[in-house]
mmCIF file with all atom_site columns, C-alpha atoms in Angstrom:
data_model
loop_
_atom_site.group_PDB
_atom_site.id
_atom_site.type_symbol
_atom_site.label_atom_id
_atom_site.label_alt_id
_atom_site.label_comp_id
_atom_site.label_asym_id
_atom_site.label_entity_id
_atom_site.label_seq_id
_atom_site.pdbx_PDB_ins_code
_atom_site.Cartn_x
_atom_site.Cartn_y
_atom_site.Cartn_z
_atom_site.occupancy
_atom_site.B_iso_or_equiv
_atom_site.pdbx_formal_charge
_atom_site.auth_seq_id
_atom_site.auth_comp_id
_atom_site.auth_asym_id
_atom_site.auth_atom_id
_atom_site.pdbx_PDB_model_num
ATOM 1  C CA . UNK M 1 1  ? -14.855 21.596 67.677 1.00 0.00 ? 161 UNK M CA 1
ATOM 2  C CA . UNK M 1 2  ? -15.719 21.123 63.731 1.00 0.00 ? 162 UNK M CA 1
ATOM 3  C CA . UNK M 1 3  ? -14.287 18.398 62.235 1.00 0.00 ? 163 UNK M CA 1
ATOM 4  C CA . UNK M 1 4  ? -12.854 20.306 59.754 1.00 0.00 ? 164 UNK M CA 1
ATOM 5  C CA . UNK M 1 5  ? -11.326 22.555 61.682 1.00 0.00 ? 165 UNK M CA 1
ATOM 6  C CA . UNK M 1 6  ? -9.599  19.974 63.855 1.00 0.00 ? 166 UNK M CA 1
ATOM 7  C CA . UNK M 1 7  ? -8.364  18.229 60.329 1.00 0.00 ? 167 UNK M CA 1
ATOM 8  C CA . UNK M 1 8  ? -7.534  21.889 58.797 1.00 0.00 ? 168 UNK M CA 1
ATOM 9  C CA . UNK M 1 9  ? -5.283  22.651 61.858 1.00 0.00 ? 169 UNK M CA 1
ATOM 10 C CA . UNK M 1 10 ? -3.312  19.021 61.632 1.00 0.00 ? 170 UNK M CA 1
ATOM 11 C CA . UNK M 1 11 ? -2.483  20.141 58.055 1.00 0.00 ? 171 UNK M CA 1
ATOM 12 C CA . UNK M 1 12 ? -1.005  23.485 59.497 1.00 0.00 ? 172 UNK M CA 1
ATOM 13 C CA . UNK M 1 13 ? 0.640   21.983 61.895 1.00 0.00 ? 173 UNK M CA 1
ATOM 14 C CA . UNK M 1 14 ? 2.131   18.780 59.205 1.00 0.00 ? 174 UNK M CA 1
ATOM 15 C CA . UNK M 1 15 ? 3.479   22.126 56.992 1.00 0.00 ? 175 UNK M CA 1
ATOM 16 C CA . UNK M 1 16 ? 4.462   24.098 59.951 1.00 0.00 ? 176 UNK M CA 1
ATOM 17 C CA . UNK M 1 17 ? 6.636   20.813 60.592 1.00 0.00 ? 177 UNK M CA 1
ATOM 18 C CA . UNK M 1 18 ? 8.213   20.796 57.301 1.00 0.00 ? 178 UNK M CA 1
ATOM 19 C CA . UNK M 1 19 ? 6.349   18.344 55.022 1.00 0.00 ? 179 UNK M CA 1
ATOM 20 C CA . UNK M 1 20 ? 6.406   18.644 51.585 1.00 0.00 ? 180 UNK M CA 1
ATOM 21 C CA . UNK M 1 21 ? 4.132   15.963 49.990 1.00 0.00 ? 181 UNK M CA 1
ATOM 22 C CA . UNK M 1 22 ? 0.333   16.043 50.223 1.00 0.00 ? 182 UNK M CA 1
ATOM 23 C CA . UNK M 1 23 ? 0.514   12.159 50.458 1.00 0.00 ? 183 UNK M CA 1
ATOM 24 C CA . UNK M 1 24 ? 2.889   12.168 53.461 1.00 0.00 ? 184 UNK M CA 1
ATOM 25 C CA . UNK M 1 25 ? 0.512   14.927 54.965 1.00 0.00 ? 185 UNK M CA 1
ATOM 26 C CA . UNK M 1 26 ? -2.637  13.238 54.245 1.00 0.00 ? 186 UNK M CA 1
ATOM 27 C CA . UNK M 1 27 ? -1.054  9.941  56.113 1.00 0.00 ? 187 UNK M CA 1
ATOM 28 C CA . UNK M 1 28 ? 0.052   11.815 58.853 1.00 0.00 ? 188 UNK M CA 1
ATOM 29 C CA . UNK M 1 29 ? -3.564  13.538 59.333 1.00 0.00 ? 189 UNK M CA 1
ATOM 30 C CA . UNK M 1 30 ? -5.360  9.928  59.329 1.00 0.00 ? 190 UNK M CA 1
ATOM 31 C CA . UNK M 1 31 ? -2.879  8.168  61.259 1.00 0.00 ? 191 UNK M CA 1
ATOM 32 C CA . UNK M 1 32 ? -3.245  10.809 63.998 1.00 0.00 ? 192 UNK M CA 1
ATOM 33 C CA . UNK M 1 33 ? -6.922  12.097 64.041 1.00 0.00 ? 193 UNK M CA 1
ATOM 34 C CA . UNK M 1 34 ? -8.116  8.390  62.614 1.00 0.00 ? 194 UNK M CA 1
ATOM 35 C CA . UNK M 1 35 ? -10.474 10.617 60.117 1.00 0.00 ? 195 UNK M CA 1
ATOM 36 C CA . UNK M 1 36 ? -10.922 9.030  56.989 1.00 0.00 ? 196 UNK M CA 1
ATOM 37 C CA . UNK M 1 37 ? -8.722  9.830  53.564 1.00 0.00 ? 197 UNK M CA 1
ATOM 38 C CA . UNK M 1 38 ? -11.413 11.304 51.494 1.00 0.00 ? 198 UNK M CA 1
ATOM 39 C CA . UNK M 1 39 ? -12.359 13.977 54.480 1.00 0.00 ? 199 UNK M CA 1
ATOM 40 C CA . UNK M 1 40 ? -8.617  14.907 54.754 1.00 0.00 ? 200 UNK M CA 1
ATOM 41 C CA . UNK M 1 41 ? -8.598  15.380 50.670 1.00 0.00 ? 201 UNK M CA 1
ATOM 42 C CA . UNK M 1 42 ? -11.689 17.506 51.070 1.00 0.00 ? 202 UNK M CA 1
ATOM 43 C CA . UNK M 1 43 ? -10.346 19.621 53.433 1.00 0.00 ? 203 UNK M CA 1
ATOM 44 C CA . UNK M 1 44 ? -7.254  19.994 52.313 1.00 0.00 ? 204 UNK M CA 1
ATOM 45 C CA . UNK M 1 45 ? -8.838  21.219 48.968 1.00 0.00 ? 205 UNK M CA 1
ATOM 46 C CA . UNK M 1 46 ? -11.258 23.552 50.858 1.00 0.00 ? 206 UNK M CA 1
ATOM 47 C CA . UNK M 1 47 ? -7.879  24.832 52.899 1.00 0.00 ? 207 UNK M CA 1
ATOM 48 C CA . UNK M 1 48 ? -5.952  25.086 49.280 1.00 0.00 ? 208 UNK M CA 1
ATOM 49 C CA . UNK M 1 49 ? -8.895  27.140 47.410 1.00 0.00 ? 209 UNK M CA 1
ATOM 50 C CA . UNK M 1 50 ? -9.132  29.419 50.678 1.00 0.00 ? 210 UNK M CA 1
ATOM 51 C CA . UNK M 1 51 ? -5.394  30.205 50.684 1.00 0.00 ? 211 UNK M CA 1
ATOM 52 C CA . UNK M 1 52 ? -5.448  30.926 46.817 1.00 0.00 ? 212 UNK M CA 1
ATOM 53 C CA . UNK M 1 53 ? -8.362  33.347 47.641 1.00 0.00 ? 213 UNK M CA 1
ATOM 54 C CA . UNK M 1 54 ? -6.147  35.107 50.316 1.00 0.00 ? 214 UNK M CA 1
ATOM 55 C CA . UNK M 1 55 ? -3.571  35.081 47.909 1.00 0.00 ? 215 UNK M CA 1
ATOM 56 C CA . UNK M 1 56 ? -5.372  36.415 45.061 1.00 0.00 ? 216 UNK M CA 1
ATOM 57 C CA . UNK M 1 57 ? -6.693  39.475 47.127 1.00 0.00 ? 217 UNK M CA 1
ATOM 58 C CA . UNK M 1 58 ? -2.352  40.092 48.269 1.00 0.00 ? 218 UNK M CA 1
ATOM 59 C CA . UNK M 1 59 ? -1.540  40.345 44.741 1.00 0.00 ? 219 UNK M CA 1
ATOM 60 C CA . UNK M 1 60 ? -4.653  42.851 43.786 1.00 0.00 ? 220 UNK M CA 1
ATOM 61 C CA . UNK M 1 61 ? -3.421  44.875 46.469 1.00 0.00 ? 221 UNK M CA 1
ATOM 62 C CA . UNK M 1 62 ? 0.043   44.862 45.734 1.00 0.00 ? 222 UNK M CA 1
ATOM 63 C CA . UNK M 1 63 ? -0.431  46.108 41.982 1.00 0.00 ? 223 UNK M CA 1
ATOM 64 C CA . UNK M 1 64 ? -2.948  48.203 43.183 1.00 0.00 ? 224 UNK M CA 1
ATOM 65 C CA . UNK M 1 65 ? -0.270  49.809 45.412 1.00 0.00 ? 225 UNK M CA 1
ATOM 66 C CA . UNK M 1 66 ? 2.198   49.747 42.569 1.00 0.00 ? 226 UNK M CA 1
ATOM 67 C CA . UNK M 1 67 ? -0.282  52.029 40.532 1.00 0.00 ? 227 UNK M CA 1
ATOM 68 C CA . UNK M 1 68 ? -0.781  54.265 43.065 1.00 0.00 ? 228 UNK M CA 1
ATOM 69 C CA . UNK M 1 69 ? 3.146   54.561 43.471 1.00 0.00 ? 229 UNK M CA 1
ATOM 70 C CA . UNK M 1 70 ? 3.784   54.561 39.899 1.00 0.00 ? 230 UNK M CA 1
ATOM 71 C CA . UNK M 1 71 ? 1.520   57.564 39.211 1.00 0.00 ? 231 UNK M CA 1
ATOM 72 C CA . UNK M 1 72 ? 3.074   59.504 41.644 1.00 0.00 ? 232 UNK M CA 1
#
């Protein structure tokens, strides 16, 4: 399995668990997988900027569904 995928998952998993700061998740992630610091940062940004993507398409289709209502 990707390497990224593996660390991307241990993140889930850290937030699933109830952590709270990136620091605490990030040692968590190394201690565990033994990846180094930097990759976890990476992917943890690559995981961030993909949720805010998801995100951002949510929102467009929630006001898009409040326009539609709103006309009606």
């Amino acid at each position: 399995m990707n390497q990224s995928i593996v660390v991307k998952n241990a993140i889930n998993i850290c937030l699933e668990n109830g952590f709270t700061n990136k620091q605490d998740i990030y040692t968590k992630v190394v201690d565990d997988l033994g990846v180094p610091r930097p990759t976890v940062r990476r992917v943890a940004r690559d995981l961030r900027n993909e949720l805010l993507r998801k995100i951002k398409i949510l929102q467009s289709e929630i006001k898009n569904e409040k326009q539609i209502s709103d006309s009606d």
